[in-house]
Amino acid sequence: MPVQLNIPDSQEERVSKKKFWKFWIVMFLINVGFIVIIARLFAIQVLDYGNYQSKAKRQHESKVMLSAERGNIYDRHHKLLATNLRYVSIAVDPTVLKNEDRLCDLLSETINLSRSALKKKISDAKGSFVWLARSVNQARIKELYGLEEKGLILINEAKRRFPYQSVGAQLIGCTDIDNKGLTGIEFGADSILSGRSGYMIMYRDGLGRLRPSAGLPRIKAVNGHSVDLTIDIDLQRIVEFELEQGVKSTRAYSGTVVIISPNSGEILAMASFPSYNPERIGKSSANWMRNRAVTDVYEPGSTFKVVTAAAALEEKITTRNKVYYGYQGELKFKDYSIKDVHPHGKITFEEAIVQSSNIIFSTIAQSIPDSKFYKYIRDFGFGIVHGIDLPGEVTGTIQKPEDFHSSSKRFMGFGYGISATPLQVLSAFCVIANDGVMMKPYVIKQITGNDGEATYNAVPQKIRRVVSKKTADELTNLLVEVVDRGTGRSAKISGIKIAGKTGTTQQIVSGKYSKKDYTASFAGFFPAGNPKYAMLVLLDKPRSSYYGGSAAAPIFKNIASKWISVKPDAADDGIAHNVAPAEMIVPSLKGLSGSSSRDLLAELGLDFSVTGRNGLVANHSPEAGRSILPGS
Amino acid sequence: METGKQHIDWYILVPVVGLMLFSIAFVYSASASIAEFKFGYQEKLFWSHSIKVFMAIAIVIVFAKIDYHIWQKISMPLMILSLFMLIFVLFGGASAKGASRWISLGPVSFQPSEFAKFALVIHFSALLAVKQQHIKDFEKGFLPFVLWIVVICILIALQPNFSTMFVIFMIGFFMMFIGNTNILHLGITGFSGLIIAFLYGISADYRLNRILSYLGMSNGQAEQTYNYQLTQSLLALGNGGVIGVGPGQNRQSHLFLPESYGDFIFSIIGEEYGFIGVFIILAAFGLIFWRGMLIAKKAPDNFGYFLAVGILFTFAIYVLVNAGVNTGLLPTTGVPMPLISYGGTALFIYAATIGILLNISSKAGVYDE
């Protein structure tokens, strides 16, 4: 192509054609540059795409857990025992806030911050996020939900609330700060209650701020199921009130009460004192959070004579009127002796149980063959777990027949040399109360799904027949005698037949039986003709009196009589009782919805009036924990 | 000499206006997140860039109408003006990140180094055109050029703005090469320039660290700081893959990649439009370059030839350095992508040079008549 010289200029010498090699060098270098860049882009974007993409995904996306709402826990009459209270934390994004004045006005009315303090917080904020209030009760800021304010950020948090506070706390259990079950039913049934949390993928920016996007995966949370327990919270409250009085008046270290419905195995009440408040677990000692009725063992002592008696009667080794010799209170052996509190001469088997003679029960046990005795102990549920739906159940220890030595049976006959949980001892009494048949004890009565449909209904389970009905009836009659005129007289309530047995055990302190530390217990059932309630009362190291009859039996009596006054058909025979109506404790209603509170109060038979608008209960009077009479 | 209807070189105008218009979309996606963070609303930089783009298109048209020979006549005053501005910016300039690079005129800020680059290209073209007879002479054909380069490079180095200084040195050097300067003289200049550049490069900690980091020789801490931009830039490109994540869908401008609408907008385009997208961008620049070089070859006179080559070389070196930094081929330094990056002065200067190129084209014999 010829170069045109349009402007001839003497000063100018046109760059000649042969000089264009420099032009082409520049062209060439620039083009090489383009090709290198394109090759590099190809390497990054096409060849190494997968590597960069996964790195980018890690940088850009963040998985946010969507927590499932934890299921409620109810008692047998569907009274609310554990639920969730929604708290809200309030923050604002000052960069997009439009109606700052209006928001501050509204907030200052609902949270404890002045208008100017709020405005200062917002104006002092650096960046796009500032907390205004943390963990505010949702009921108090209901108005904020209707507010269409772009800069307002409300973050929901759920906290576990227990309307009855410490009542049933060891059984119901508590949750940790993340709402995971820690103890009791909350722990044992955690997988049922907790549901399945979901998640959503959110975009993250360079400052770590998250933003949702419709195109990213989102898995909804599945809320937990609700659990109805077999316990009766009203009975539980009476139990805990009386147990506390009993522990305090005997100056005992602690006490435990269990009540079972012997026909079904349902746990109706289960309590230990001292207890704790499940809403303030930080301040509670772990020692009092244990459900001692299943986690702790003791030597059952004389209450275990029921097992020895049942075995001897069933095996026809003894009869009610068989006469035994009481060795005048002390049976001596080469290296040990067995003593009775009250010396006996020749007395019948009936008297031996009524007066709780260690010597005679030792003699009877000795006459039962090793393997038979062992079989009955096992059949009554000792040395094995019941498999109750509560965490931490222990087996206790019993000796195997091959490990028996010369004195083994003599001591086991009156409840020494074996250890058992309160639940195991009471279950043995339930066998007698239930015509010789052992039922599996349980706490979970029903599980209800999110749709309100029950997914599980407990059915009473027969474990085995331990003794014949005849033996059970005979033993029941003997145990009625114990309460009528024997060691258990303190449990007697006029007009109702109670069968029971006392127990007083020396505790082993550093390898020796202590003369100071005792376990006082009383186990029994009523009404004896048609047992509906089997109850064990156990006091650890009572100081004022250490006998089961004088320390534990009165607590049994107080609980039974109060319960009969609340629920007269508990006595079956329907005899009128001159017992004053028991006081009841006002439940805590804070944070419950209006309708739940209404139901709860109606069930308790309390009148109430509502002030304020719909929503969640913010406050009530009288406050929780105060005692009032039913019907008020 | 302008008679009748002026020829319009569509091979240049279409890709240029196309790139400028598309840059509105690119800048919007790349700046929305930062604009919201800094100013509270996403459209802040988008609007300001949109206005500048339309002003730049107007500048293209205006400059295309101006006979390019006028620049030959006023090249010296332009050079003097740029010297004054470069001196002024050292004392009265607005500073950012420790460097005084802008002259602030109310809401508008002006970058004298951009103007100086433009002035240097014009003035060298003018000088080369008249000095062709004595071009091999050291005093007449070499010294005047070198003096200009040295003065301007020193003034820019004082700001300090290493990358612009380096690019201006390259532009001057290559124009002298094209302009038939004595190869021996040129070789000495190039060699000493490299030594000066090296000494300057290691004279400041941040530059030294960047260079060491590029060479993979720095320790952990510096590595993190100076490699962060590069890591994020490569992540943006890599995440785009072949077809990209889609317009407006980039994640890297969400406060990960600094300067995402400026020096690193190329990577954001790579993320949103993939390899195909950045290939098309480079192809558009390639088309401008090839067509421009054809114009240069057919330019009616030496001034037109040198001016066109200088303008195109400036474009090419900026495109290559920017893309090289974005892809990690060159050490990280702040050089904008012509016609696409957000920014006022540079965009207007490029628009003006494109206008000049179009005017040369209309006078060159590239049209069959």
JSON list of N, CA and C in Angstrom, two decimals, chain A residues 4-14, chain B residues 1 67-69 72 299-304 363:
[
{"chain": "A", "resi": 4, "resn": "GLN", "atom": "N", "xyz": [0.54, 7.83, 1.16]},
{"chain": "A", "resi": 4, "resn": "GLN", "atom": "CA", "xyz": [0.18, 9.08, 0.47]},
{"chain": "A", "resi": 4, "resn": "GLN", "atom": "C", "xyz": [0.82, 10.26, 1.19]},
{"chain": "A", "resi": 5, "resn": "LEU", "atom": "N", "xyz": [1.36, 11.12, 0.44]},
{"chain": "A", "resi": 5, "resn": "LEU", "atom": "CA", "xyz": [1.93, 12.32, 1.03]},
{"chain": "A", "resi": 5, "resn": "LEU", "atom": "C", "xyz": [1.04, 13.49, 0.66]},
{"chain": "A", "resi": 6, "resn": "ASN", "atom": "N", "xyz": [0.10, 13.76, 1.53]},
{"chain": "A", "resi": 6, "resn": "ASN", "atom": "CA", "xyz": [-0.88, 14.81, 1.23]},
{"chain": "A", "resi": 6, "resn": "ASN", "atom": "C", "xyz": [-0.32, 16.20, 1.49]},
{"chain": "A", "resi": 7, "resn": "ILE", "atom": "N", "xyz": [0.54, 16.28, 2.50]},
{"chain": "A", "resi": 7, "resn": "ILE", "atom": "CA", "xyz": [1.04, 17.59, 2.87]},
{"chain": "A", "resi": 7, "resn": "ILE", "atom": "C", "xyz": [2.55, 17.65, 2.62]},
{"chain": "A", "resi": 8, "resn": "PRO", "atom": "N", "xyz": [2.94, 18.07, 1.48]},
{"chain": "A", "resi": 8, "resn": "PRO", "atom": "CA", "xyz": [4.37, 18.18, 1.26]},
{"chain": "A", "resi": 8, "resn": "PRO", "atom": "C", "xyz": [4.95, 19.28, 2.13]},
{"chain": "A", "resi": 9, "resn": "ASP", "atom": "N", "xyz": [6.02, 18.97, 2.80]},
{"chain": "A", "resi": 9, "resn": "ASP", "atom": "CA", "xyz": [6.59, 19.92, 3.74]},
{"chain": "A", "resi": 9, "resn": "ASP", "atom": "C", "xyz": [8.10, 19.78, 3.66]},
{"chain": "A", "resi": 10, "resn": "SER", "atom": "N", "xyz": [8.76, 20.87, 3.41]},
{"chain": "A", "resi": 10, "resn": "SER", "atom": "CA", "xyz": [10.21, 20.80, 3.26]},
{"chain": "A", "resi": 10, "resn": "SER", "atom": "C", "xyz": [10.88, 20.41, 4.57]},
{"chain": "A", "resi": 11, "resn": "GLN", "atom": "N", "xyz": [10.26, 20.85, 5.69]},
{"chain": "A", "resi": 11, "resn": "GLN", "atom": "CA", "xyz": [10.82, 20.55, 7.00]},
{"chain": "A", "resi": 11, "resn": "GLN", "atom": "C", "xyz": [10.69, 19.06, 7.33]},
{"chain": "A", "resi": 12, "resn": "GLU", "atom": "N", "xyz": [9.67, 18.48, 6.72]},
{"chain": "A", "resi": 12, "resn": "GLU", "atom": "CA", "xyz": [9.32, 17.14, 7.14]},
{"chain": "A", "resi": 12, "resn": "GLU", "atom": "C", "xyz": [9.80, 16.11, 6.16]},
{"chain": "A", "resi": 13, "resn": "GLU", "atom": "N", "xyz": [10.46, 15.10, 6.68]},
{"chain": "A", "resi": 13, "resn": "GLU", "atom": "CA", "xyz": [10.82, 13.97, 5.82]},
{"chain": "A", "resi": 13, "resn": "GLU", "atom": "C", "xyz": [9.91, 12.82, 6.23]},
{"chain": "A", "resi": 14, "resn": "ARG", "atom": "N", "xyz": [9.10, 12.43, 5.26]},
{"chain": "A", "resi": 14, "resn": "ARG", "atom": "CA", "xyz": [8.12, 11.37, 5.57]},
{"chain": "A", "resi": 14, "resn": "ARG", "atom": "C", "xyz": [8.85, 10.11, 6.03]},
{"chain": "B", "resi": 1, "resn": "MET", "atom": "N", "xyz": [-8.99, 22.70, 4.94]},
{"chain": "B", "resi": 1, "resn": "MET", "atom": "CA", "xyz": [-8.86, 21.42, 4.25]},
{"chain": "B", "resi": 1, "resn": "MET", "atom": "C", "xyz": [-10.05, 20.51, 4.53]},
{"chain": "B", "resi": 67, "resn": "ASP", "atom": "N", "xyz": [-9.61, 19.80, 13.92]},
{"chain": "B", "resi": 67, "resn": "ASP", "atom": "CA", "xyz": [-8.48, 19.39, 13.07]},
{"chain": "B", "resi": 67, "resn": "ASP", "atom": "C", "xyz": [-7.29, 19.08, 13.97]},
{"chain": "B", "resi": 68, "resn": "TYR", "atom": "N", "xyz": [-6.74, 17.88, 13.80]},
{"chain": "B", "resi": 68, "resn": "TYR", "atom": "CA", "xyz": [-5.70, 17.47, 14.72]},
{"chain": "B", "resi": 68, "resn": "TYR", "atom": "C", "xyz": [-4.43, 18.31, 14.62]},
{"chain": "B", "resi": 69, "resn": "HIS", "atom": "N", "xyz": [-4.25, 19.05, 13.51]},
{"chain": "B", "resi": 69, "resn": "HIS", "atom": "CA", "xyz": [-3.03, 19.87, 13.38]},
{"chain": "B", "resi": 69, "resn": "HIS", "atom": "C", "xyz": [-2.95, 20.97, 14.40]},
{"chain": "B", "resi": 72, "resn": "GLN", "atom": "N", "xyz": [-0.58, 20.17, 17.15]},
{"chain": "B", "resi": 72, "resn": "GLN", "atom": "CA", "xyz": [0.83, 20.36, 16.82]},
{"chain": "B", "resi": 72, "resn": "GLN", "atom": "C", "xyz": [1.27, 21.78, 17.18]},
{"chain": "B", "resi": 299, "resn": "ALA", "atom": "N", "xyz": [-1.81, 7.80, 7.94]},
{"chain": "B", "resi": 299, "resn": "ALA", "atom": "CA", "xyz": [-1.96, 9.20, 8.33]},
{"chain": "B", "resi": 299, "resn": "ALA", "atom": "C", "xyz": [-1.33, 10.10, 7.28]},
{"chain": "B", "resi": 300, "resn": "PRO", "atom": "N", "xyz": [-1.93, 11.26, 7.04]},
{"chain": "B", "resi": 300, "resn": "PRO", "atom": "CA", "xyz": [-1.46, 12.14, 5.97]},
{"chain": "B", "resi": 300, "resn": "PRO", "atom": "C", "xyz": [-0.06, 12.69, 6.21]},
{"chain": "B", "resi": 301, "resn": "ASP", "atom": "N", "xyz": [0.39, 12.79, 7.46]},
{"chain": "B", "resi": 301, "resn": "ASP", "atom": "CA", "xyz": [1.71, 13.36, 7.71]},
{"chain": "B", "resi": 301, "resn": "ASP", "atom": "C", "xyz": [2.36, 12.68, 8.90]},
{"chain": "B", "resi": 302, "resn": "ASN", "atom": "N", "xyz": [3.62, 13.03, 9.14]},
{"chain": "B", "resi": 302, "resn": "ASN", "atom": "CA", "xyz": [4.35, 12.41, 10.24]},
{"chain": "B", "resi": 302, "resn": "ASN", "atom": "C", "xyz": [3.72, 12.71, 11.59]},
{"chain": "B", "resi": 303, "resn": "PHE", "atom": "N", "xyz": [3.26, 13.94, 11.80]},
{"chain": "B", "resi": 303, "resn": "PHE", "atom": "CA", "xyz": [2.63, 14.29, 13.09]},
{"chain": "B", "resi": 303, "resn": "PHE", "atom": "C", "xyz": [1.44, 13.38, 13.36]},
{"chain": "B", "resi": 304, "resn": "GLY", "atom": "N", "xyz": [0.60, 13.22, 12.31]},
{"chain": "B", "resi": 304, "resn": "GLY", "atom": "CA", "xyz": [-0.57, 12.34, 12.46]},
{"chain": "B", "resi": 304, "resn": "GLY", "atom": "C", "xyz": [-0.15, 10.92, 12.77]},
{"chain": "B", "resi": 363, "resn": "LYS", "atom": "N", "xyz": [-8.96, 12.05, 7.98]},
{"chain": "B", "resi": 363, "resn": "LYS", "atom": "CA", "xyz": [-8.05, 12.68, 7.02]},
{"chain": "B", "resi": 363, "resn": "LYS", "atom": "C", "xyz": [-7.12, 11.65, 6.36]}
]
